[in-house]
Short mmCIF file of C-alpha atoms (C1' of nucleotides) in Angstrom, two decimals:
data_model
loop_
_atom_site.label_atom_id
_atom_site.label_comp_id
_atom_site.label_asym_id
_atom_site.label_seq_id
_atom_site.Cartn_x
_atom_site.Cartn_y
_atom_site.Cartn_z
CA MET A 232 -27.47 -2.70 -15.83
CA ALA A 233 -24.38 -3.90 -14.66
CA GLN A 234 -22.77 -1.29 -12.37
CA LYS A 235 -19.16 -0.73 -12.70
CA PRO A 236 -17.23 -1.83 -9.88
CA GLY A 237 -14.69 0.10 -7.69
CA ILE A 238 -13.12 0.59 -4.02
CA PRO A 239 -12.93 3.41 -2.03
CA LYS A 240 -10.30 6.21 -2.43
CA GLY A 241 -7.34 4.99 -0.25
CA THR A 242 -8.16 1.46 -0.20
CA ARG A 243 -6.36 -1.62 -2.22
CA ASP A 244 -6.98 -5.03 -3.25
CA PHE A 245 -4.28 -7.58 -2.64
CA GLY A 246 -3.20 -10.05 -5.33
CA PRO A 247 -1.84 -13.28 -4.05
CA GLU A 248 1.57 -12.44 -4.62
CA GLU A 249 1.28 -9.11 -2.78
CA VAL A 250 -0.30 -11.09 0.23
CA ILE A 251 2.44 -13.88 0.31
CA LYS A 252 5.01 -10.79 0.19
CA ARG A 253 3.13 -8.89 3.36
CA ASN A 254 2.59 -12.30 5.12
CA TYR A 255 6.42 -12.66 4.81
CA ILE A 256 7.15 -9.27 6.61
CA ILE A 257 4.22 -9.52 8.90
CA GLN A 258 5.69 -13.15 9.98
CA THR A 259 9.26 -11.59 10.34
CA ILE A 260 8.01 -8.96 12.38
CA ARG A 261 5.95 -11.05 14.64
CA ASN A 262 8.95 -13.78 15.17
CA GLN A 263 11.28 -10.78 16.66
CA PHE A 264 8.16 -9.64 18.69
CA GLU A 265 7.88 -12.93 20.17
CA LEU A 266 11.59 -13.22 20.67
CA PHE A 267 11.56 -10.01 22.62
CA GLY A 268 8.63 -11.49 24.66
CA PHE A 269 5.61 -9.56 23.43
CA LEU A 270 2.38 -11.22 23.34
CA PRO A 271 -0.33 -10.91 21.27
CA ILE A 272 -3.76 -9.19 21.57
CA GLU A 273 -6.63 -8.25 19.00
CA THR A 274 -9.02 -5.41 19.56
CA PRO A 275 -12.23 -4.47 17.40
CA SER A 276 -12.06 -2.83 14.15
CA PHE A 277 -14.37 0.07 15.68
CA GLU A 278 -14.32 1.54 19.05
CA ASN A 279 -16.87 3.70 20.68
CA SER A 280 -16.28 7.14 19.29
CA ASP A 281 -15.80 9.07 22.84
CA THR A 282 -12.90 6.34 23.20
CA LEU A 283 -11.02 7.68 20.24
CA MET A 284 -12.32 11.28 20.13
CA GLY A 285 -9.85 13.82 21.18
CA LYS A 286 -7.21 11.77 21.64
CA TYR A 287 -5.08 12.57 18.68
CA GLY A 288 -5.51 16.31 18.72
CA GLU A 289 -7.60 18.46 16.56
CA GLU A 290 -6.08 17.02 13.36
CA GLY A 291 -6.66 13.52 14.33
CA ASP A 292 -10.46 14.16 15.21
CA ARG A 293 -10.81 15.24 11.55
CA LEU A 294 -9.18 11.83 10.38
CA ILE A 295 -11.23 9.60 12.26
CA PHE A 296 -13.53 7.66 10.31
CA LYS A 297 -16.84 8.18 11.88
CA ILE A 298 -19.61 5.11 11.33
CA LEU A 299 -23.19 6.20 11.08
CA ASN A 300 -25.89 5.14 13.65
CA SER A 301 -28.18 2.58 12.60
CA GLY A 302 -31.76 2.80 12.39
CA ASP A 303 -33.90 6.01 12.41
CA PHE A 304 -30.88 8.36 14.12
CA LEU A 305 -32.10 11.78 12.98
CA SER A 306 -35.31 11.47 14.56
CA LYS A 307 -33.54 10.99 17.93
CA VAL A 308 -31.56 14.24 17.48
CA ARG A 309 -32.90 17.41 19.02
CA PRO A 310 -34.48 19.89 16.29
CA GLU A 311 -32.41 22.65 17.67
CA VAL A 312 -29.29 20.71 17.12
CA TYR A 313 -30.12 19.41 13.82
CA GLU A 314 -31.20 23.10 12.80
CA LEU A 315 -27.63 24.66 13.62
CA LYS A 316 -26.34 22.24 10.98
CA ASP A 317 -23.00 22.54 12.80
CA ALA A 318 -21.05 19.23 11.86
CA ALA A 319 -19.21 19.27 15.13
CA LYS A 320 -22.19 19.27 17.01
CA LEU A 321 -24.29 16.82 15.05
CA ALA A 322 -21.49 14.34 14.58
CA PRO A 323 -21.02 13.05 18.13
CA LYS A 324 -25.07 12.65 18.28
CA ILE A 325 -25.20 10.51 15.55
CA THR A 326 -21.73 8.82 14.76
CA GLU A 327 -21.56 6.95 18.20
CA LYS A 328 -18.70 4.13 16.81
CA ALA A 329 -15.43 4.97 14.92
CA LEU A 330 -13.13 3.01 13.32
CA ARG A 331 -9.76 2.18 14.86
CA TYR A 332 -7.11 4.98 14.11
CA ASP A 333 -4.24 3.57 15.65
CA LEU A 334 -3.22 0.69 18.11
CA THR A 335 -2.19 2.68 20.93
CA VAL A 336 -5.59 4.21 22.32
CA PRO A 337 -7.20 0.99 22.12
CA PHE A 338 -4.34 -0.87 23.74
CA ALA A 339 -4.52 1.92 26.39
CA ARG A 340 -8.63 1.03 26.73
CA TYR A 341 -7.90 -2.43 26.72
CA VAL A 342 -5.33 -2.30 29.69
CA VAL A 343 -7.98 -0.50 31.82
CA MET A 344 -10.62 -2.44 31.28
CA HIS A 345 -8.40 -5.43 31.69
CA GLN A 346 -6.21 -4.28 34.33
CA ASN A 347 -7.15 -6.88 36.70
CA GLU A 348 -6.63 -9.74 34.49
CA ILE A 349 -3.14 -8.54 33.03
CA ASP A 350 0.55 -9.05 35.16
CA LEU A 351 2.61 -5.91 34.97
CA PRO A 352 4.48 -4.88 33.36
CA PHE A 353 2.50 -6.17 30.44
CA LYS A 354 4.31 -6.40 26.93
CA ARG A 355 1.72 -7.06 23.97
CA TYR A 356 2.04 -7.03 20.05
CA GLN A 357 -0.90 -6.30 17.87
CA ILE A 358 -0.91 -6.13 14.07
CA GLN A 359 -4.21 -4.91 12.61
CA PRO A 360 -5.38 -2.44 9.85
CA VAL A 361 -5.95 0.82 11.04
CA TRP A 362 -8.12 3.74 9.07
CA ARG A 363 -7.63 7.42 8.29
CA ALA A 364 -9.62 9.37 6.62
CA ASP A 365 -6.45 11.17 4.98
CA ARG A 366 -6.15 12.25 1.32
CA PRO A 367 -4.12 9.33 -0.31
CA GLN A 368 -0.34 9.81 -1.62
CA LYS A 369 2.65 7.46 -2.18
CA GLY A 370 3.01 5.11 0.71
CA ARG A 371 -0.29 6.96 2.44
CA PHE A 372 -3.45 4.98 2.48
CA ARG A 373 -6.82 5.41 4.00
CA GLU A 374 -6.30 1.96 5.58
CA PHE A 375 -3.31 0.39 6.45
CA TYR A 376 -1.54 -2.31 8.78
CA GLN A 377 0.38 -1.28 11.74
CA CYS A 378 2.38 -3.55 14.00
CA ASP A 379 2.99 -2.37 17.45
CA ALA A 380 5.02 -3.66 20.30
CA ASP A 381 3.96 -1.43 23.60
CA VAL A 382 4.92 -2.42 27.29
CA VAL A 383 2.99 -0.71 29.97
CA GLY A 384 3.96 -0.58 33.85
CA SER A 385 7.50 -0.08 33.66
CA ASP A 386 9.29 3.17 34.45
CA SER A 387 12.84 1.53 33.15
CA LEU A 388 14.77 2.92 30.40
CA TRP A 389 15.84 -0.58 29.70
CA GLN A 390 12.41 -0.67 27.57
CA GLU A 391 13.57 1.96 25.10
CA VAL A 392 16.65 0.15 24.81
CA GLU A 393 15.31 -2.87 24.08
CA PHE A 394 13.11 -1.28 21.74
CA VAL A 395 15.98 -0.01 19.91
CA GLN A 396 17.32 -3.36 19.72
CA LEU A 397 13.80 -4.54 18.23
CA TYR A 398 13.85 -1.88 15.44
CA ASP A 399 17.36 -3.24 14.43
CA ALA A 400 16.50 -7.01 15.08
CA VAL A 401 13.35 -6.67 12.33
CA PHE A 402 15.20 -4.44 9.88
CA THR A 403 18.22 -6.85 9.81
CA ASN A 404 16.08 -9.68 9.75
CA LEU A 405 14.22 -8.18 6.53
CA ASN A 406 17.31 -7.70 5.26
CA LEU A 407 16.79 -3.89 4.94
CA GLN A 408 20.29 -2.37 5.57
CA GLY A 409 20.95 1.24 6.50
CA VAL A 410 17.71 2.35 8.55
CA THR A 411 18.21 5.33 10.56
CA ILE A 412 16.25 5.01 13.92
CA LYS A 413 16.11 8.63 15.12
CA ILE A 414 15.47 9.13 18.79
CA ASN A 415 14.40 12.32 20.68
CA ASN A 416 12.95 13.18 24.16
CA ARG A 417 10.02 14.92 24.55
CA LYS A 418 11.40 16.74 27.85
CA ILE A 419 14.31 18.00 25.90
CA LEU A 420 11.89 20.01 23.43
CA ALA A 421 9.91 20.99 26.41
CA GLY A 422 12.96 22.20 27.95
CA LEU A 423 14.00 24.28 24.74
CA ALA A 424 10.67 25.98 24.41
CA GLU A 425 11.13 26.78 28.43
CA VAL A 426 14.50 28.16 28.02
CA ILE A 427 13.36 30.73 25.52
CA GLY A 428 10.31 31.51 27.22
CA ALA A 429 7.98 29.83 24.45
CA SER A 430 6.25 26.96 27.14
CA ASP A 431 2.93 28.04 25.98
CA LYS A 432 3.67 27.73 22.41
CA LEU A 433 5.47 24.29 22.48
CA ILE A 434 3.78 22.65 19.77
CA ASP A 435 4.11 25.55 17.49
CA PHE A 436 7.34 25.27 18.42
CA THR A 437 8.38 21.81 17.60
CA VAL A 438 6.28 21.27 14.60
CA ALA A 439 8.11 24.36 13.19
CA LEU A 440 11.36 22.53 14.35
CA ASP A 441 10.31 19.02 12.69
CA LYS A 442 10.26 20.51 9.29
CA LEU A 443 14.12 21.70 9.33
CA ASP A 444 15.13 19.25 6.66
CA LYS A 445 12.29 19.87 4.59
CA ILE A 446 12.37 23.43 4.83
CA GLY A 447 15.85 24.62 6.03
CA PRO A 448 16.96 26.96 9.11
CA ASP A 449 15.35 29.93 7.50
CA GLY A 450 12.30 28.30 6.90
CA VAL A 451 12.00 27.09 10.23
CA ARG A 452 12.83 30.65 11.60
CA ASP A 453 9.88 32.22 9.28
CA GLU A 454 7.58 30.02 10.65
CA MET A 455 8.47 30.35 14.18
CA LEU A 456 7.81 33.86 13.74
CA GLY A 457 4.61 33.79 11.91
CA LYS A 458 3.41 31.61 15.26
CA GLY A 459 4.62 34.62 17.43
CA ILE A 460 7.84 33.61 18.81
CA SER A 461 10.34 36.34 19.07
CA GLU A 462 13.42 36.74 17.16
CA THR A 463 15.39 36.90 20.35
CA ALA A 464 14.01 33.61 21.26
CA ILE A 465 14.42 32.12 18.20
CA ALA A 466 17.89 32.95 18.17
CA LYS A 467 18.75 31.38 21.68
CA VAL A 468 18.06 27.95 19.81
CA ALA A 469 19.27 28.91 16.03
CA PRO A 470 22.48 27.10 16.80
CA LEU A 471 20.29 23.79 16.87
CA PHE A 472 19.30 24.65 13.37
CA THR A 473 22.64 23.78 11.68
CA PHE A 474 24.62 21.72 14.28
CA THR A 475 26.05 18.97 13.02
CA GLY A 476 27.87 16.42 14.92
CA SER A 477 28.11 13.04 17.10
CA ASN A 478 25.49 12.51 19.10
CA THR A 479 27.86 13.16 22.07
CA GLU A 480 28.64 16.18 20.68
CA LYS A 481 24.62 17.30 20.25
CA LEU A 482 24.30 16.30 24.05
CA GLU A 483 26.88 18.85 24.77
CA LEU A 484 25.33 21.32 22.89
CA LEU A 485 21.95 20.84 24.47
CA SER A 486 23.44 20.52 28.09
CA ASP A 487 24.64 24.16 27.83
CA LEU A 488 21.44 24.99 26.10
CA LEU A 489 19.14 23.93 28.73
CA SER A 490 21.48 24.44 32.02
CA SER A 491 18.70 26.41 33.56
CA SER A 492 15.73 23.95 32.77
CA ALA A 493 15.43 20.91 35.13
CA GLU A 494 13.18 19.32 32.58
CA GLY A 495 15.44 19.41 29.87
CA LEU A 496 17.99 18.25 31.52
CA LYS A 497 16.40 15.28 32.96
CA GLY A 498 15.52 14.70 28.82
CA ILE A 499 19.17 14.48 28.30
CA GLU A 500 19.97 12.25 31.33
CA GLU A 501 17.33 9.73 29.60
CA LEU A 502 19.00 10.03 26.31
CA LYS A 503 22.36 9.27 27.56
CA PHE A 504 21.17 6.26 29.17
CA ILE A 505 20.04 5.12 26.01
CA LEU A 506 22.88 5.88 24.17
CA ASN A 507 25.36 4.66 26.77
CA ALA A 508 23.53 1.23 26.73
CA PHE A 509 24.72 1.06 23.05
CA GLU A 510 28.48 1.97 23.63
CA ASP A 511 29.54 -1.78 24.25
CA MET A 512 26.70 -3.32 22.54
CA SER A 513 26.62 -2.55 18.95
CA LEU A 514 23.53 -2.66 16.79
CA GLN A 515 23.59 -5.26 13.65
CA THR A 516 22.68 -3.08 10.81
CA ALA A 517 20.82 0.06 12.13
CA THR A 518 22.00 3.15 13.03
CA LEU A 519 21.14 5.20 15.98
CA THR A 520 21.14 8.93 15.94
CA VAL A 521 19.80 12.02 18.15
CA ASP A 522 17.62 13.90 16.11
CA ILE A 523 16.62 17.23 18.08
CA THR A 524 13.96 17.94 15.45
CA LEU A 525 11.93 14.71 15.79
CA ALA A 526 8.95 15.79 17.27
CA ARG A 527 6.07 13.08 16.21
CA GLY A 528 3.32 11.98 18.10
CA LEU A 529 3.58 14.83 20.63
CA ASN A 530 -0.02 14.40 21.56
CA TYR A 531 0.60 11.66 24.34
CA TYR A 532 4.77 11.05 24.54
CA THR A 533 5.95 12.42 27.45
CA GLY A 534 9.99 10.90 27.11
CA ALA A 535 11.24 9.29 24.33
CA ILE A 536 10.48 9.74 20.67
CA PHE A 537 11.33 7.10 17.78
CA GLU A 538 11.31 7.33 14.36
CA VAL A 539 12.67 5.04 11.87
CA ALA A 540 13.78 6.61 8.36
CA ALA A 541 14.01 4.15 5.24
CA PRO A 542 17.53 4.32 3.85
CA GLU A 543 18.32 7.35 1.84
CA GLN A 544 17.55 6.19 -1.75
CA VAL A 545 14.04 5.88 -1.37
CA LYS A 546 12.09 8.57 -0.98
CA MET A 547 9.24 7.51 1.82
CA GLY A 548 8.34 9.08 5.00
CA SER A 549 8.97 7.02 8.12
CA VAL A 550 8.75 3.31 8.21
CA GLY A 551 8.14 3.10 11.80
CA GLY A 552 7.47 5.20 14.81
CA GLY A 553 6.98 5.25 18.72
CA GLY A 554 8.12 6.76 21.81
CA ARG A 555 6.87 6.71 25.88
CA TYR A 556 3.77 7.80 27.38
CA ASP A 557 3.71 8.43 30.96
CA ASP A 558 0.46 8.54 31.63
CA LEU A 559 -1.50 7.13 28.54
CA THR A 560 -3.89 5.01 30.53
CA GLY A 561 -4.67 8.16 32.73
CA ILE A 562 -7.24 9.35 30.36
CA PHE A 563 -9.39 6.13 30.84
CA GLY A 564 -8.92 6.43 35.04
CA LEU A 565 -5.73 4.52 35.37
CA LYS A 566 -3.40 6.60 36.62
CA GLY A 567 0.44 6.26 37.34
CA VAL A 568 1.30 3.36 34.62
CA SER A 569 3.60 4.41 32.20
CA GLY A 570 3.66 3.16 28.41
CA VAL A 571 6.27 3.04 25.67
CA GLY A 572 6.26 1.51 22.34
CA ILE A 573 7.19 1.34 18.86
CA SER A 574 5.21 0.82 15.40
CA PHE A 575 6.23 -0.47 12.38
CA GLY A 576 4.35 0.83 9.17
CA LEU A 577 3.62 -2.76 7.26
CA ASP A 578 2.70 -0.91 3.92
CA ARG A 579 5.58 1.55 3.42
CA ILE A 580 7.94 -1.45 4.76
CA TYR A 581 6.37 -3.40 1.45
CA LEU A 582 6.90 -0.30 -0.77
CA VAL A 583 10.44 0.15 0.63
CA LEU A 584 11.47 -3.79 0.09
CA GLU A 585 9.75 -3.94 -3.16
CA GLU A 586 11.71 -0.54 -4.63
CA LEU A 587 15.14 -2.11 -3.25
CA GLY A 588 14.30 -5.90 -4.77
CA LEU A 589 14.81 -6.95 -1.28
CA PHE A 590 11.94 -9.93 -0.87
CA PRO A 591 13.86 -13.26 -1.39
CA ASP A 592 13.21 -15.47 -3.90
CA SER A 593 11.66 -18.26 -1.52
CA VAL A 594 8.87 -16.20 -0.12
CA GLN A 595 7.41 -16.21 -3.98
CA ARG A 596 7.51 -19.96 -4.18
CA ASN A 597 4.36 -21.54 -5.14
CA THR A 598 2.98 -25.02 -6.61
CA GLN A 599 6.31 -27.04 -7.44
CA VAL A 600 4.42 -29.80 -9.42
CA LEU A 601 1.61 -29.89 -11.52
CA PHE A 602 0.11 -33.04 -12.79
CA LEU A 603 -1.65 -33.07 -16.39
CA ASN A 604 -5.12 -34.29 -16.80
CA PHE A 605 -5.48 -36.94 -19.42
CA GLY A 606 -8.98 -38.01 -18.27
CA ASP A 607 -10.66 -39.41 -15.61
CA GLU A 608 -8.90 -42.66 -15.24
CA GLU A 609 -5.30 -41.26 -15.56
CA SER A 610 -6.40 -38.62 -12.94
CA LYS A 611 -7.19 -41.39 -10.63
CA TYR A 612 -3.55 -42.60 -10.87
CA ALA A 613 -2.39 -38.94 -10.58
CA ILE A 614 -4.03 -38.07 -7.69
CA LYS A 615 -2.55 -40.92 -5.54
CA ALA A 616 0.65 -39.52 -6.40
CA VAL A 617 -0.47 -35.84 -5.87
CA THR A 618 -1.46 -37.32 -2.48
CA ARG A 619 1.42 -38.76 -1.21
CA LEU A 620 3.56 -35.71 -2.61
CA ARG A 621 1.67 -33.32 -0.56
CA ARG A 622 1.82 -35.49 2.45
CA ALA A 623 5.77 -35.25 1.78
CA GLY A 624 5.34 -31.80 2.09
CA ILE A 625 5.54 -30.95 -1.46
CA LYS A 626 2.97 -28.49 -2.84
CA ALA A 627 1.32 -30.19 -5.63
CA GLU A 628 -1.87 -30.10 -8.06
CA LEU A 629 -3.66 -32.13 -10.48
CA TYR A 630 -5.18 -29.73 -13.19
CA PRO A 631 -8.74 -30.10 -12.73
CA ASP A 632 -10.08 -30.36 -16.20
CA GLY A 633 -9.07 -32.57 -18.93
CA ALA A 634 -8.14 -29.80 -21.42
CA LYS A 635 -5.77 -29.64 -24.34
CA MET A 636 -2.09 -30.39 -23.24
CA LYS A 637 -1.02 -26.97 -24.60
CA LYS A 638 -3.63 -25.38 -22.60
CA GLN A 639 -2.40 -27.16 -19.34
CA MET A 640 1.17 -26.90 -19.96
CA ASN A 641 0.80 -23.17 -20.92
CA PHE A 642 -1.29 -22.85 -17.60
CA ALA A 643 1.85 -24.37 -15.76
CA ASN A 644 4.39 -22.09 -17.70
CA LYS A 645 2.37 -19.25 -16.71
CA ARG A 646 2.07 -20.02 -12.95
CA ALA A 647 5.67 -20.49 -12.94
CA ILE A 648 5.65 -24.14 -11.63
CA PRO A 649 8.98 -25.54 -12.11
CA PHE A 650 7.77 -29.15 -12.66
CA VAL A 651 5.06 -30.79 -14.70
CA VAL A 652 4.04 -34.79 -14.61
CA LEU A 653 2.71 -36.67 -17.52
CA ALA A 654 1.10 -39.58 -16.69
CA GLY A 655 -1.14 -41.47 -19.31
CA THR A 656 -1.89 -45.07 -20.15
CA GLN A 657 1.76 -46.26 -20.97
CA GLU A 658 3.06 -44.44 -17.46
CA ILE A 659 0.02 -46.36 -15.69
CA THR A 660 0.89 -49.62 -16.98
CA ASP A 661 4.64 -49.32 -16.59
CA GLN A 662 3.73 -47.72 -12.55
CA GLN A 663 5.89 -45.09 -13.80
CA PHE A 664 5.67 -40.91 -14.20
CA THR A 665 7.05 -38.65 -16.63
CA LEU A 666 8.51 -35.92 -14.86
CA LYS A 667 9.17 -32.45 -17.06
CA GLU A 668 11.60 -29.90 -15.90
CA MET A 669 10.12 -26.89 -17.44
CA HIS A 670 12.93 -24.80 -16.65
CA THR A 671 15.41 -26.96 -19.01
CA GLY A 672 12.56 -29.06 -20.80
CA GLN A 673 14.15 -32.19 -20.13
CA GLN A 674 12.28 -35.25 -19.33
CA PHE A 675 12.48 -38.41 -17.20
CA THR A 676 10.38 -41.48 -16.69
CA ILE A 677 11.07 -42.65 -13.53
CA ASP A 678 9.12 -44.17 -10.41
CA TYR A 679 7.43 -42.39 -7.55
CA ARG A 680 10.68 -42.83 -5.27
CA GLU A 681 12.72 -40.93 -7.54
CA LEU A 682 10.01 -38.38 -8.55
CA GLU A 683 9.89 -37.12 -4.90
CA GLU A 684 13.64 -37.09 -5.08
CA ARG A 685 13.96 -35.01 -8.21
CA ILE A 686 10.90 -32.34 -7.01
CA LYS A 687 12.72 -32.06 -3.62
CA ALA A 688 15.84 -31.29 -4.84
"C1'" G B 90 -9.22 20.27 4.85
"C1'" U B 91 -6.31 23.74 0.67
"C1'" G B 92 -3.74 24.10 -4.16
"C1'" G B 93 -2.48 21.29 -8.49
"C1'" U B 94 -2.41 17.21 -11.66
"C1'" U B 95 -4.34 12.43 -13.73
"C1'" G B 96 -8.50 9.04 -16.09
"C1'" U B 97 -8.70 6.26 -23.97
"C1'" A B 98 -8.86 -2.12 -25.15
"C1'" G B 99 -6.94 -6.73 -19.25
"C1'" C B 100 -1.88 -3.76 -19.09
"C1'" U B 101 1.72 0.24 -21.37
"C1'" C B 102 0.12 4.16 -24.30
"C1'" A B 103 -0.72 6.94 -29.35
"C1'" G B 104 -4.86 9.64 -31.32
"C1'" C B 105 -2.77 16.79 -35.16
"C1'" U B 106 -6.19 23.62 -34.88
"C1'" G B 107 -13.23 19.78 -32.84
"C1'" G B 108 -14.59 16.39 -38.81
"C1'" U B 109 -16.65 9.11 -41.52
"C1'" U B 110 -16.83 3.05 -39.03
"C1'" A B 111 -10.98 5.12 -32.10
"C1'" G B 112 -5.29 3.13 -33.34
"C1'" A B 113 -0.58 0.29 -31.84
"C1'" G B 114 2.26 -2.87 -28.48
"C1'" C B 115 1.81 -6.48 -25.29
"C1'" G B 116 -1.97 -9.78 -23.21
"C1'" C B 117 -6.04 -12.72 -24.10
"C1'" U B 118 -8.87 -16.39 -27.70
"C1'" G B 119 -8.67 -20.26 -31.70
"C1'" G B 120 -6.10 -22.55 -35.15
"C1'" A B 121 -0.87 -24.32 -37.78
"C1'" U B 122 0.62 -28.83 -33.61
"C1'" U B 123 -5.43 -34.96 -31.26
"C1'" G B 124 0.87 -36.82 -25.26
"C1'" U B 125 4.37 -31.24 -24.91
"C1'" G B 126 5.01 -24.76 -22.71
"C1'" G B 127 8.51 -20.78 -23.54
"C1'" U B 128 9.81 -19.01 -30.02
"C1'" U B 129 7.51 -18.34 -35.04
"C1'" C B 130 3.43 -17.78 -38.26
"C1'" C B 131 -2.15 -17.11 -39.14
"C1'" A B 132 -7.08 -15.50 -37.72
"C1'" G B 133 -10.27 -13.59 -33.86
"C1'" A B 134 -12.57 -11.16 -29.57
"C1'" G B 135 -12.36 -6.68 -26.76
"C1'" G B 136 -13.44 0.19 -25.79
"C1'" U B 137 -21.00 4.21 -24.77
"C1'" C B 138 -12.59 7.69 -24.78
"C1'" G B 139 -13.92 7.95 -15.96
"C1'" C B 140 -19.01 9.41 -15.04
"C1'" C B 141 -22.81 13.58 -15.34
"C1'" G B 142 -24.19 17.93 -17.84
"C1'" G B 143 -23.07 22.22 -21.32
"C1'" U B 144 -21.35 24.43 -26.26
"C1'" U B 145 -21.40 23.32 -31.46
"C1'" C B 146 -24.01 20.93 -37.46
"C1'" G B 147 -20.61 17.65 -35.27
"C1'" A B 148 -16.60 16.46 -29.15
"C1'" A B 149 -11.55 11.59 -26.88
"C1'" C B 150 -10.45 16.67 -27.95
"C1'" C B 151 -13.75 22.89 -25.71
"C1'" C B 152 -16.25 24.51 -20.87
"C1'" G B 153 -18.83 23.39 -16.04
"C1'" G B 154 -19.68 19.56 -12.35
"C1'" U B 155 -18.44 14.93 -10.01
"C1'" C B 156 -15.22 10.31 -8.96
"C1'" U B 157 -10.38 8.48 -9.30
"C1'" U B 158 -5.05 8.76 -9.50
"C1'" C B 159 -0.41 10.98 -8.42
"C1'" C B 160 1.87 15.62 -6.34
"C1'" A B 161 2.87 19.81 -2.66
"C1'" C B 162 0.67 21.64 1.84
"C1'" C B 163 -1.63 20.27 6.59
"C1'" C B 164 -0.52 15.74 8.96
"C1'" C B 165 1.16 11.26 9.52
"C1'" A B 166 2.91 4.57 9.27
#
RNA sequence: GUGGUUGUAGCUCAGCUGGUUAGAGCGCUGGAUUGUGGUUCCAGAGGUCGCCGGUUCGAACCCGGUCUUCCACCCCA
């Protein structure tokens, strides 16, 4: 009895057309990464559980795919632990490995393990799949690709400036105009929480603030109240909820609000440095905007926070994110090494480009010429020409079977192959080829030289 | 993880208040056309109605469970 095949929830197969388009995006990103001086690394699909666990917060731990130990793993669990039937206690005993959840933590682990082999500052890029045990939605999968570029070992804010340029360069080269690079600073968020006396509720505060565009000022207020932040405290920062203005105006308002917070003012300074860099150096197609409500990845970011929003007409979550983390490698024992990096969400960029019809025609080009098969003798003649064409850089194929012409022509038609060559006994005698241009239906009987020229043209 | 939603031919979908052998369009295969595709015409193949169980004389249709899809929340690329 044959079983009905299927793939796990949130995973996908990719057909030839999709893979070609995905490769186009990856290649574009990779080109820019290398132009900016990043070097490639790869890390294993799975890590030791304790490398990953606890690095992404409580929510993150839940979303990490754990790998069941091999062998008779249950017999090694102490009976009293097993009897508790507490998944949180039992899991670490029976799942010592877990699938990679992002590329940043494995990179931090890599830096610490290879600290004596790498020269700081170290700029690396990494394009690999990651896995999350999330519930799938549009643009949200359980297996997806991240394309990360990070630099460790430099505190310079010029890195942040370059990452903004890198975002701009990639999206410009993908012909995706109108993306918004949102920037914020964790120190500003911390300063705000400090000023309103809610430093202990920093995460609740920022998570609520992050929802502003979704639930509105009243929604944010309600959520903050619900988390135990007082009415008077909220009133102090309420101007932020409704504030619109230029980047400079936003920073002015923040300077007032944060005048008593050293940390907050430091954050403003950092933000200003980055913005100043773009005063006489413009971006190509992206817009850089300060967004105080941006609070992603709070678990390890300590300075700048980035997020890239797709053009407004596309309903899609962010297509990229990143930020600075002053002490990421500290958890693995290497102190005082700062890192900053960004990530591109390949799968979401794909959906956006598809929706906007931005894949260039050239990425879909496949076989350019198909030689029909009229039998073994004729094929012998054809394959020689096929070989010559391939050596000339032309994608050429010989139909493998001596099937009916209708079938072979149909195949070329469905595959959208622009040229077909017919070479039967007559052509062989004359040392010619009959080239058919599928689009127009025109045919020419010509020699090899002209054949190659016409296909190239 | 919480709440909702979806599933019928390869694809997009019909299928009435439960009632014989479950339909259409497109696609597919063959033929009209033995060296000529796209158009046309003719014929044909293809479904245990997501899966398991229940109610019923009788279930694609009602009920329960489960898987899947999509959506909202949570969170995130």
